[in-house]
């Protein structure tokens, strides 16, 4: 399965998985055109007639008579056959654009090529490499395609090669374009800001270009590098849906365009604004990888593909088989930490069953608030007179540590910027375009990681790049991308030297949730918004692409620090366990009965951790499908024997009509039990769990626990009993 090539009068390349086909055909002018992306069609079919759709009106005609305006270039550039912007531009002072690229052959390689400095996915079936060459210049383009046939995933990237003796400029190099045809589609993107990450934006794709982008250098919350396009009526289980994600955390652009012929095309890649790469003689340039999936099973189909894909083919740092139940010092104590306080906190956390203490910001020299100290990376001897190991010994917990490697508080350090450089959160961005700056940060981090038993780091980045300028690079147009390569270089150095180290990526909460960092990290801190109500929305939105195992989620104190809302400990648990699950409060401040409850909750989580983190997760009701007050989701174990279902109510409504929460993906013939009740799989899927209101606004399931009033939740565990009924 995977790749079929038909050579002849009309050569075609058919990439396919169990349930999708992606077909590229070659025109008589030797241009590569994307002719089909959709449900699986047997490769024996001839797709060449798709090239010949009749020209319209004054459409441009070429020798072959093909209507190029209506065709979708596979990786095109403006100028001759393609009269739209295209996916790349190559220039010299004499050429606005070098547009005469033609097909030059293909190869199939068994090992997925490395993208030299960029993160990329592993494994997959074979990789198809199609080469284009310029007719006039010593330039070549290699287009890489790897199919993950079981998951219906296609990974694409491209390489520019200069085989001549003069330099060229690349002002645009997107990672890939996709022709989705003339359907009526919705686009789903996630915009946001600090403590408001992953806000869903679902709207109809209309004629014209819709652009979602990020220009701040360090990944931001603005537009996450994820995009879904689906049938207007697509639900969680039905409808055609495409999912796209960039394996990149720098400036990105995602363009959705419905053209004058009503055809929709999307393209994703490095943002062309502020980008111009010099391709010197004998140099190559790789674009970041872009991952796509096609499914006929709605939005849930996107998650079903991406979740195992991220876990098995991208995410690193699964050094611990499961994520640890951690306690993080940030919301517990903020900067007011010390050996003594953390030991006390840690001892109690250990008693309650927590497994790791993460020492967040404030542990290093001269760091008493956010005004100074970044870049020191030396343990503060006043706060920690005996170093850090003593904390591990005294508490019995493993240790995690916060770093903000790319930042400094000192304007005299080698920073990005020129003239008066803006101080944001009292800090500056180090010039990571310079490999020696990266190396020196690495050396400082190694000193800590070598001395102390740190198993886990939280890698934060709390400000964007402004006044982009580096004193060391040859072209300022390369700054943003070179900066990002520096970030990946440091991550790579760390994981090579500390294979057992786990990394959680973070950027002022969820500003670095793009797939690129997952090549080095196992989780991302999704948001500094820790309110249970806000968190359901954030976590469910992120779960469209990211598996629960990667969603950093903690139970915090109430009133919540961001919205001052009070929610029950139960609801906070019911939300946080659908993620990595940890605590970010001081366990010593819990009342006795709360501490008992936390102990129980941790035991509960541990007994279902494997299922929660590696089972199949499905949203039942979420904002993605228009729900605004009652949210629900479920996880089913791989053997389908255990199901966890949670429902959350934001505001209680009197005389609410109630609902029947219908499960999906379970064994239809099996009998599932909860308390004394018995249900068949078919009953749970077609009739559902009945949830009524009891006039007071409480959600009252006919089974399980009652959730009371505003901000309530119920969690059910069903166990399969037998196959007979
Ligand atoms: C960022 C992170 C927080 C915390 C602080 C520390 O805002 O998102 O979780 O680590 O930095 O300064």
XYZ file of C-alpha atoms and ligand atoms in Angstrom:
737
model
C 0.000 0.000 0.000
C 1.097 3.563 -0.392
C 2.502 4.565 -3.759
C 1.581 3.583 -7.291
C 3.119 5.213 -10.332
C 1.797 4.859 -13.856
C 4.181 6.008 -16.529
C 3.094 6.679 -20.071
C 1.275 9.293 -22.080
C 0.000 10.766 -18.843
C 2.202 9.799 -15.948
C 0.427 9.774 -12.605
C 1.512 9.336 -9.002
C -1.089 7.808 -6.753
C -0.480 8.036 -3.017
C -2.985 6.153 -0.947
C -3.819 4.691 2.419
C -6.631 2.481 3.621
C -9.212 5.205 3.117
C -7.705 7.999 1.034
C -6.195 8.657 -2.361
C -4.054 11.589 -3.423
C -3.282 11.773 -7.116
C -0.804 13.908 -9.023
C -0.650 13.853 -12.821
C 1.852 15.128 -15.333
C 0.678 17.367 -18.177
C 2.190 17.304 -21.672
C 4.065 20.478 -20.632
C 5.670 18.364 -17.870
C 3.855 20.235 -15.131
C 2.774 18.439 -11.954
C -0.900 18.917 -11.235
C -2.905 17.730 -8.248
C -6.002 16.049 -9.609
C -7.610 14.298 -6.671
C -7.570 14.225 -2.852
C -10.412 12.340 -1.210
C -11.816 8.887 -0.418
C -9.820 5.880 -1.575
C -10.185 5.040 -5.252
C -8.469 1.994 -6.670
C -5.150 2.916 -8.343
C -6.125 0.936 -11.448
C -8.286 3.892 -12.502
C -7.086 6.406 -15.069
C -7.181 9.927 -13.672
C -5.836 11.670 -16.771
C -9.254 12.863 -17.953
C -9.354 15.126 -14.917
C -6.752 17.271 -16.645
C -9.051 18.021 -19.526
C -11.941 19.839 -17.907
C -13.142 22.261 -20.580
C -11.649 25.745 -20.696
C -13.869 28.611 -19.668
C -14.255 31.849 -21.641
C -10.978 33.560 -22.246
C -9.046 31.028 -20.209
C -5.339 30.947 -21.064
C -4.507 28.183 -23.482
C -1.244 26.335 -23.852
C -0.012 24.067 -26.613
C -1.730 21.071 -25.097
C -5.013 22.947 -24.805
C -5.197 22.340 -21.071
C -7.010 24.963 -19.004
C -4.228 25.785 -16.588
C -6.309 28.357 -14.766
C -8.561 25.555 -13.633
C -5.789 23.140 -12.732
C -4.115 23.013 -9.353
C -0.340 22.938 -9.400
C 1.161 20.396 -7.060
C 3.962 22.755 -6.079
C 3.630 25.683 -8.414
C 5.096 29.107 -8.873
C 3.586 32.145 -10.504
C 4.570 33.123 -14.018
C 3.788 30.723 -16.790
C 1.509 27.777 -16.258
C 0.285 28.970 -12.909
C -1.189 32.397 -12.644
C -1.941 32.444 -8.953
C 0.517 33.133 -6.202
C 1.680 29.516 -6.025
C 3.616 27.758 -3.303
C 7.084 29.196 -3.833
C 9.058 31.998 -5.459
C 12.664 31.954 -6.603
C 14.314 35.207 -7.689
C 17.489 36.863 -8.810
C 17.996 40.579 -9.427
C 17.269 39.762 -13.079
C 14.223 37.552 -12.512
C 10.973 38.467 -10.788
C 10.397 34.753 -10.628
C 11.967 31.648 -12.098
C 8.875 29.846 -13.309
C 10.100 27.334 -15.854
C 10.243 24.273 -13.595
C 9.434 20.956 -15.245
C 9.281 17.364 -14.126
C 12.651 15.620 -14.001
C 11.957 12.153 -12.601
C 11.216 10.404 -9.362
C 12.684 8.028 -6.829
C 11.299 5.904 -4.039
C 13.359 5.634 -0.873
C 12.725 3.300 2.020
C 14.199 5.552 4.691
C 12.428 8.819 5.328
C 14.878 11.643 4.507
C 16.076 13.804 7.364
C 15.113 17.484 7.037
C 18.486 18.760 8.281
C 17.847 20.818 11.375
C 14.066 20.718 11.205
C 11.914 18.395 13.283
C 10.135 15.720 11.291
C 8.012 12.660 11.727
C 9.518 9.196 11.787
C 8.695 5.937 10.053
C 5.915 5.663 7.557
C 5.808 3.562 4.431
C 8.198 4.389 1.609
C 8.899 7.990 0.602
C 8.275 9.178 -2.923
C 10.657 11.893 -4.114
C 9.582 13.768 -7.244
C 12.166 16.075 -8.766
C 11.498 19.211 -10.771
C 14.196 21.172 -12.534
C 14.445 24.644 -13.942
C 14.869 24.769 -17.701
C 17.003 27.903 -17.553
C 18.842 27.808 -14.207
C 20.886 25.238 -12.279
C 18.065 24.726 -9.784
C 16.138 21.659 -8.668
C 13.212 20.998 -6.378
C 12.680 17.689 -4.607
C 9.172 17.033 -3.345
C 8.910 14.441 -0.570
C 5.776 12.380 0.148
C 5.493 9.811 2.919
C 2.297 7.855 3.424
C 1.168 6.422 6.762
C -1.393 4.174 5.174
C -3.083 2.783 8.309
C -3.741 6.286 9.583
C -4.562 7.826 6.176
C -1.889 10.401 6.760
C 0.320 12.038 4.163
C 3.478 13.956 5.105
C 4.921 16.419 2.598
C 7.962 18.678 2.455
C 10.263 20.053 -0.210
C 13.908 20.750 -0.810
C 15.364 23.499 -2.986
C 18.759 22.702 -4.524
C 21.177 25.125 -6.079
C 23.623 23.186 -8.244
C 25.167 26.219 -9.915
C 27.574 28.965 -9.095
C 25.421 31.947 -8.378
C 23.023 32.694 -5.546
C 19.232 32.825 -5.692
C 16.691 34.319 -3.327
C 13.679 32.401 -2.028
C 11.087 34.915 -0.794
C 8.423 32.241 -0.398
C 8.627 28.507 0.267
C 5.427 26.992 1.527
C 5.436 23.409 2.717
C 2.564 22.175 0.620
C -0.614 23.026 -1.243
C -3.766 20.916 -1.417
C -6.556 21.075 -3.981
C -9.797 20.145 -2.260
C -12.192 20.621 -5.144
C -15.497 22.408 -5.331
C -17.227 21.318 -2.121
C -19.098 23.520 0.318
C -16.710 23.581 3.205
C -16.259 24.907 6.708
C -12.800 25.947 7.905
C -11.836 25.382 11.526
C -8.916 27.291 12.973
C -7.835 28.103 16.495
C -6.935 31.630 17.368
C -6.437 33.081 20.799
C -4.338 34.999 23.222
C -2.798 34.468 26.621
C -5.237 32.626 28.944
C -7.654 32.348 26.010
C -5.880 29.803 23.845
C -7.438 27.577 21.184
C -10.553 29.656 20.579
C -12.495 27.935 17.869
C -13.183 29.804 14.652
C -15.515 27.656 12.490
C -16.932 29.370 9.453
C -17.912 28.752 5.875
C -15.126 28.901 3.303
C -16.123 31.746 1.001
C -14.703 33.026 -2.263
C -11.416 34.829 -1.831
C -8.464 34.191 0.432
C -8.673 33.620 4.143
C -5.325 33.839 5.868
C -4.360 32.644 9.358
C -0.873 33.511 10.421
C 1.686 34.352 13.032
C 4.410 36.947 12.658
C 5.906 37.144 16.115
C 8.849 34.826 15.687
C 8.338 32.819 18.811
C 5.189 30.745 18.377
C 2.223 32.628 19.632
C -1.303 32.044 20.717
C -2.610 34.055 17.754
C -3.282 31.293 15.230
C -2.216 27.785 16.046
C -0.595 25.981 13.088
C -3.551 23.612 12.703
C -6.351 23.770 10.152
C -9.366 21.599 9.412
C -11.569 21.815 6.363
C -14.765 19.799 6.429
C -18.173 19.457 4.854
C -20.482 22.172 6.140
C -22.533 19.613 8.055
C -19.646 17.443 9.209
C -20.108 16.152 12.744
C -17.750 14.247 14.999
C -18.547 11.000 13.187
C -19.792 11.891 9.711
C -18.743 13.978 6.769
C -15.638 14.513 4.710
C -12.900 16.236 6.655
C -9.291 17.204 6.029
C -6.860 17.982 8.844
C -3.580 19.874 8.288
C -0.762 20.618 10.694
C 2.665 22.147 10.280
C 5.610 20.555 12.033
C 6.947 24.003 12.804
C 6.781 26.634 15.553
C 8.076 29.737 13.811
C 6.252 32.322 11.708
C 3.655 30.450 9.736
C 0.919 31.177 7.279
C -2.111 29.076 6.390
C -4.117 30.183 3.366
C -7.563 28.899 2.461
C -8.657 30.090 -0.957
C -11.885 29.495 -2.790
C -11.175 30.607 -6.329
C -13.282 32.019 -9.118
C -14.176 28.488 -10.190
C -15.419 27.728 -6.637
C -12.528 25.325 -6.025
C -10.930 25.341 -2.600
C -7.186 25.157 -2.143
C -5.182 25.364 1.045
C -1.498 25.892 1.551
C 0.624 25.995 4.666
C 4.185 26.933 5.385
C 6.690 29.467 6.627
C 5.209 32.965 6.561
C 6.573 34.809 3.505
C 6.463 38.139 5.319
C 9.932 39.008 6.579
C 11.325 35.878 4.967
C 13.871 35.698 2.169
C 16.332 32.863 2.114
C 19.542 33.065 0.171
C 20.218 29.849 -1.687
C 23.960 30.001 -2.262
C 25.894 27.749 -4.647
C 25.672 24.081 -3.649
C 23.249 24.829 -0.846
C 19.905 23.247 -0.134
C 16.881 24.584 1.678
C 14.239 22.404 3.315
C 10.703 23.516 4.057
C 9.107 22.324 7.291
C 6.972 19.227 7.035
C 3.204 19.486 6.667
C 0.943 16.644 7.722
C -2.509 16.032 6.310
C -5.273 13.534 6.770
C -8.426 12.886 4.829
C -11.330 11.102 6.476
C -14.965 10.365 5.751
C -15.604 10.106 9.483
C -15.928 13.744 10.384
C -13.870 15.651 12.924
C -13.448 12.560 15.062
C -11.730 10.958 12.073
C -9.090 13.697 12.149
C -8.418 13.015 15.843
C -8.400 9.250 15.300
C -5.575 9.712 12.812
C -3.586 12.468 14.496
C -3.606 11.075 18.049
C -1.767 7.816 17.330
C 0.322 9.613 14.706
C 1.659 12.197 17.169
C 2.300 9.530 19.797
C 3.935 6.961 17.550
C 5.652 8.894 14.800
C 6.523 12.290 16.219
C 6.386 12.759 19.950
C 9.590 12.095 21.805
C 10.203 12.115 25.465
C 7.951 9.216 26.282
C 10.834 8.376 28.585
C 8.220 7.726 31.188
C 5.701 5.296 29.837
C 2.990 7.521 31.272
C 3.101 11.133 32.264
C 3.751 11.555 35.988
C 1.203 13.014 38.383
C 3.115 16.150 39.175
C 2.766 19.115 41.431
C 3.966 22.383 39.937
C 5.105 25.219 42.190
C 3.862 28.104 39.996
C 0.277 28.704 41.091
C 1.135 27.126 44.442
C 3.782 29.724 45.395
C 4.735 31.755 42.312
C 8.208 33.267 42.955
C 8.068 32.705 46.692
C 9.854 29.371 46.738
C 12.654 27.954 48.891
C 14.126 24.624 49.845
C 12.146 24.529 53.057
C 8.827 25.441 51.484
C 9.214 23.035 48.611
C 10.202 20.193 50.902
C 7.076 20.740 52.979
C 4.928 20.985 49.888
C 6.614 17.958 48.349
C 6.250 15.744 51.406
C 2.519 16.346 51.489
C 2.268 15.897 47.715
C 4.038 12.563 48.060
C 1.626 11.469 50.788
C -1.268 12.215 48.482
C 0.241 10.086 45.728
C 1.890 12.685 43.511
C 5.035 11.521 41.738
C 6.996 14.562 40.647
C 7.680 18.078 41.872
C 8.211 20.659 39.165
C 10.102 23.681 40.416
C 8.762 26.439 38.218
C 10.103 29.970 37.783
C 12.107 31.562 40.625
C 14.753 28.905 41.451
C 17.758 30.660 39.912
C 20.034 33.466 40.917
C 18.528 36.917 41.242
C 15.025 35.786 40.344
C 12.619 37.161 42.914
C 10.058 38.406 40.451
C 9.905 38.639 36.674
C 12.208 41.665 36.538
C 15.614 39.983 36.557
C 17.663 36.825 36.583
C 16.822 35.195 33.236
C 19.907 33.710 31.667
C 21.708 33.002 34.945
C 20.648 29.367 35.249
C 22.511 28.969 38.544
C 20.661 27.687 41.588
C 19.974 30.520 44.032
C 22.131 29.607 47.065
C 19.966 31.624 49.442
C 16.695 29.964 48.508
C 18.357 26.582 48.016
C 21.415 26.428 50.307
C 21.792 22.674 49.765
C 21.161 22.581 46.051
C 18.200 20.744 44.569
C 18.941 17.096 45.198
C 17.989 17.418 48.845
C 14.426 18.183 47.759
C 14.210 14.936 45.924
C 15.706 13.019 48.857
C 13.456 14.609 51.440
C 10.228 14.363 49.494
C 10.678 11.116 47.591
C 9.435 12.879 44.468
C 11.159 13.044 41.109
C 12.210 16.520 40.090
C 11.261 18.742 37.188
C 12.652 22.210 36.507
C 11.519 25.314 34.619
C 13.796 27.004 32.075
C 13.304 29.837 29.667
C 16.354 29.072 27.539
C 15.848 31.629 24.762
C 15.531 34.608 27.071
C 17.669 36.961 29.102
C 17.026 39.850 31.458
C 20.297 41.495 30.419
C 20.273 43.881 27.467
C 24.043 43.423 27.129
C 23.690 39.762 26.210
C 23.679 38.835 22.503
C 20.026 39.614 21.873
C 17.817 40.014 18.843
C 17.106 43.613 17.966
C 18.663 46.859 17.031
C 18.526 50.346 18.478
C 16.324 50.616 21.525
C 15.081 47.059 21.872
C 11.693 46.681 23.496
C 11.667 45.041 26.876
C 8.669 42.771 27.190
C 7.925 41.046 30.507
C 11.234 42.654 31.455
C 13.189 40.412 29.125
C 14.885 40.124 25.757
C 15.169 37.347 23.192
C 18.625 35.835 22.828
C 20.014 35.665 19.324
C 19.383 31.998 18.645
C 20.229 32.558 14.978
C 23.804 32.369 16.225
C 24.852 28.754 16.928
C 27.408 29.864 19.511
C 24.648 31.533 21.567
C 22.679 28.292 21.437
C 25.769 26.372 22.483
C 26.413 28.620 25.442
C 22.815 28.230 26.715
C 23.176 24.482 26.264
C 26.366 24.483 28.341
C 24.631 26.393 31.153
C 21.683 24.014 31.121
C 23.996 21.001 31.127
C 25.687 22.291 34.275
C 22.331 22.077 36.087
C 21.144 18.876 34.451
C 24.475 17.158 35.149
C 24.549 18.187 38.769
C 20.957 17.476 39.773
C 18.624 14.570 39.154
C 16.245 16.469 36.890
C 14.006 14.126 34.897
C 11.728 16.675 33.289
C 11.964 20.260 32.102
C 9.342 22.846 31.310
C 10.718 24.892 28.393
C 9.036 28.272 28.432
C 9.239 31.345 26.141
C 7.411 34.350 27.492
C 7.774 37.016 24.853
C 7.777 37.366 21.071
C 10.491 38.792 18.836
C 10.294 42.507 18.120
C 12.758 44.737 16.219
C 13.970 41.690 14.270
C 17.692 42.049 13.682
C 20.761 39.937 14.242
C 24.336 41.124 14.048
C 25.633 37.755 12.916
C 23.511 36.563 10.018
C 24.198 37.180 6.346
C 20.618 38.199 5.467
C 18.058 39.588 7.850
C 15.351 37.861 5.789
C 16.646 34.599 7.251
C 16.324 35.737 10.845
C 13.015 34.221 11.883
C 13.697 30.859 10.341
C 17.281 30.706 11.585
C 15.993 31.595 15.055
C 13.613 28.660 14.906
C 16.401 26.379 13.711
C 18.383 27.525 16.772
C 15.504 26.511 19.041
C 15.400 23.079 17.421
C 19.187 22.817 17.637
C 19.076 23.329 21.405
C 16.224 20.841 21.770
C 18.149 18.297 19.723
C 21.331 18.786 21.765
C 19.345 18.279 24.973
C 17.547 15.116 23.933
C 20.729 13.600 22.531
C 22.664 14.227 25.708
C 19.800 13.341 28.091
C 17.821 10.550 26.466
C 15.718 10.075 29.612
C 14.767 13.697 29.943
C 11.134 14.591 29.324
C 10.265 18.030 27.983
C 7.044 19.985 28.287
C 6.958 22.861 25.836
C 5.316 26.117 26.846
C 5.185 29.686 25.685
C 3.309 31.883 28.130
C 0.864 28.993 28.336
C -0.165 27.567 24.979
C 1.878 29.724 22.626
C 4.030 26.845 21.451
C 1.554 24.070 20.855
C 2.488 23.437 17.203
C 3.734 19.994 16.253
C 7.404 20.976 15.748
C 8.336 20.920 19.424
C 6.768 17.488 19.810
C 9.743 15.988 18.023
C 11.561 16.697 21.305
C 8.753 17.012 23.859
C 5.975 14.792 25.065
C 3.519 17.460 26.186
C 2.686 21.115 25.897
C 1.420 23.364 28.672
C -1.808 24.337 26.943
C -2.664 27.492 28.830
C -2.102 29.502 31.972
C -5.879 29.494 32.086
C -6.517 26.819 34.696
C -10.199 27.427 35.408
C -12.052 24.153 34.882
C -14.802 25.717 32.764
C -12.425 27.563 30.437
C -10.192 24.517 30.297
C -12.822 22.139 28.909
C -13.131 24.373 25.876
C -9.360 24.723 25.447
C -8.591 21.034 25.898
C -11.394 19.826 23.646
C -10.333 22.235 20.891
C -6.679 21.180 21.122
C -7.754 17.542 21.092
C -8.821 17.855 17.475
C -5.161 17.249 16.639
C -3.325 16.501 19.887
C -3.655 13.335 21.973
C -4.614 13.592 25.661
C -1.126 12.369 26.584
C 0.260 15.646 25.250
C -2.174 18.131 26.808
C -0.656 19.668 29.955
C -3.538 19.996 32.439
C -3.516 20.668 36.184
C -5.969 20.931 39.065
C -5.515 24.347 40.654
C -6.854 26.147 43.718
C -10.133 28.034 43.989
C -11.156 30.748 43.624
C -9.347 30.234 40.360
C -6.483 32.691 39.854
C -7.469 33.739 36.329
C -11.234 34.132 36.525
C -11.827 34.026 40.291
C -14.391 31.287 39.757
C -15.165 28.584 42.279
C -15.623 25.121 40.888
C -15.747 21.860 42.796
C -12.612 19.805 43.259
C -14.494 17.048 41.480
C -15.085 19.133 38.388
C -11.473 20.261 38.369
C -10.394 16.620 38.514
C -12.896 15.561 35.859
C -11.423 18.145 33.501
C -7.723 17.641 34.281
C -7.704 13.860 33.939
C -8.461 14.292 30.232
C -4.878 15.474 29.818
C -1.533 14.838 31.496
C -3.115 15.405 34.967
C -1.209 17.115 37.704
C -1.682 19.676 40.451
C -0.671 23.287 40.609
C -1.669 24.209 44.145
C -0.196 23.855 47.585
C -1.422 20.526 48.947
C -0.804 21.873 52.458
C -3.584 24.369 51.956
C -6.178 21.671 51.311
C -8.759 20.995 54.016
C -8.658 17.488 55.446
C -11.573 16.198 53.393
C -10.146 17.845 50.268
C -6.806 16.140 50.839
C -8.623 12.803 51.159
C -10.474 13.519 47.944
C -7.229 14.385 46.143
C -5.690 11.132 47.343
C -8.679 9.225 45.978
C -8.576 11.171 42.722
C -4.915 10.361 42.182
C -5.557 6.677 42.858
C -8.462 6.830 40.438
C -6.325 8.496 37.790
C -3.493 6.019 38.231
C -5.806 3.073 37.825
C -7.099 4.452 34.512
C -3.967 6.302 33.410
C -3.069 3.895 30.669
C -6.558 4.080 29.180
C -6.773 7.853 29.521
C -3.420 8.419 27.904
C -3.337 5.712 25.275
C -6.967 4.733 24.726
C -9.182 6.142 21.986
C -10.491 9.580 22.898
C -13.702 10.874 21.382
C -15.482 14.165 21.809
C -19.230 13.704 22.214
C -20.232 17.342 22.657
C -17.875 20.253 22.191
C -17.664 23.726 20.712
C -16.327 22.146 17.533
C -19.831 20.909 16.829
C -21.699 23.913 18.169
C -22.240 23.024 21.837
C -21.946 25.885 24.248
C -23.181 24.732 27.648
C -22.945 20.953 27.997
C -19.711 19.328 26.956
C -18.899 15.628 26.964
C -16.204 13.237 25.880
C -15.110 9.654 26.389
C -12.090 7.408 26.294
C -12.248 3.727 25.519
C -9.462 1.261 26.267
C -7.726 -0.438 23.353
C -9.499 -3.725 24.160
C -12.825 -1.819 24.350
C -13.458 -3.250 27.798
C -13.372 -0.047 29.819
C -15.008 3.264 28.981
C -14.677 6.553 30.842
C -17.288 9.159 29.983
C -17.488 12.684 31.359
C -20.141 15.333 30.995
C -19.794 18.928 32.130
C -22.443 21.558 32.575
C -21.390 25.185 32.568
C -24.536 26.983 33.669
C -27.467 25.209 35.218
C -30.730 25.744 33.387
C -34.084 25.262 34.996
C -36.506 23.057 33.146
C -33.721 21.912 30.880
C -34.855 19.300 28.400
C -31.984 16.961 29.348
C -30.177 14.806 26.870
C -29.252 11.320 25.899
C -25.524 11.115 25.721
C -24.767 8.647 22.953
C -21.413 6.893 23.093
C -19.466 5.934 19.994
C -16.911 3.367 18.962
C -17.820 0.720 21.516
C -18.468 -3.010 21.131
C -22.097 -3.193 19.927
C -22.665 -6.752 21.046
C -21.044 -6.464 24.465
C -22.714 -5.803 27.797
C -21.319 -2.957 29.837
C -21.938 -2.516 33.542
C -21.845 0.463 35.839
C -22.899 0.096 39.481
C -25.738 -2.414 39.325
C -26.911 -1.322 35.874
C -26.357 -3.275 32.650
C -26.395 -1.893 29.117
C -25.600 -3.324 25.753
C -23.159 -1.511 23.540
C -25.945 -0.838 21.049
C -28.065 0.713 23.799
C -25.274 3.045 24.863
C -24.636 4.057 21.258
C -28.227 4.451 20.063
C -30.256 5.266 23.164
C -27.457 6.706 25.264
C -27.007 7.661 28.888
C -30.112 9.533 29.978
C -29.369 12.778 31.696
C -32.317 14.779 32.957
C -32.605 17.911 34.987
C -34.171 17.817 38.408
C -35.726 21.273 38.362
C -32.947 22.712 40.434
C -30.612 22.941 37.506
C -28.547 19.999 38.643
C -27.549 17.498 36.008
C -29.085 14.255 37.102
C -27.891 11.232 35.237
C -29.960 8.127 35.801
C -26.696 6.535 36.818
C -23.552 7.735 38.529
C -22.951 10.843 40.498
C -25.082 13.902 40.605
C -23.491 17.127 39.494
C -24.984 20.099 41.239
C -25.861 23.398 39.661
C -23.504 25.671 37.753
C -20.089 24.246 36.866
C -20.856 20.640 37.509
C -19.657 17.374 36.076
C -20.325 13.683 36.135
C -17.894 10.899 35.322
C -18.929 7.356 34.476
C -16.818 4.223 34.212
C -18.361 1.396 32.237
C -16.816 -2.055 32.273
C -17.511 -4.711 29.721
C -19.034 -7.789 31.365
C -19.486 -10.358 28.636
C -20.412 -10.702 25.025
C -23.802 -12.285 25.780
C -27.019 -10.510 26.205
C 4.631 31.385 31.926
C 4.079 29.970 32.045
C 3.622 29.749 33.471
C 4.781 29.964 34.411
C 5.343 31.351 34.226
C 6.586 31.556 35.036
O 3.626 32.325 32.020
O 3.034 29.758 31.150
O 3.106 28.444 33.611
O 5.763 28.993 34.167
O 5.652 31.611 32.870
O 7.139 32.806 34.880
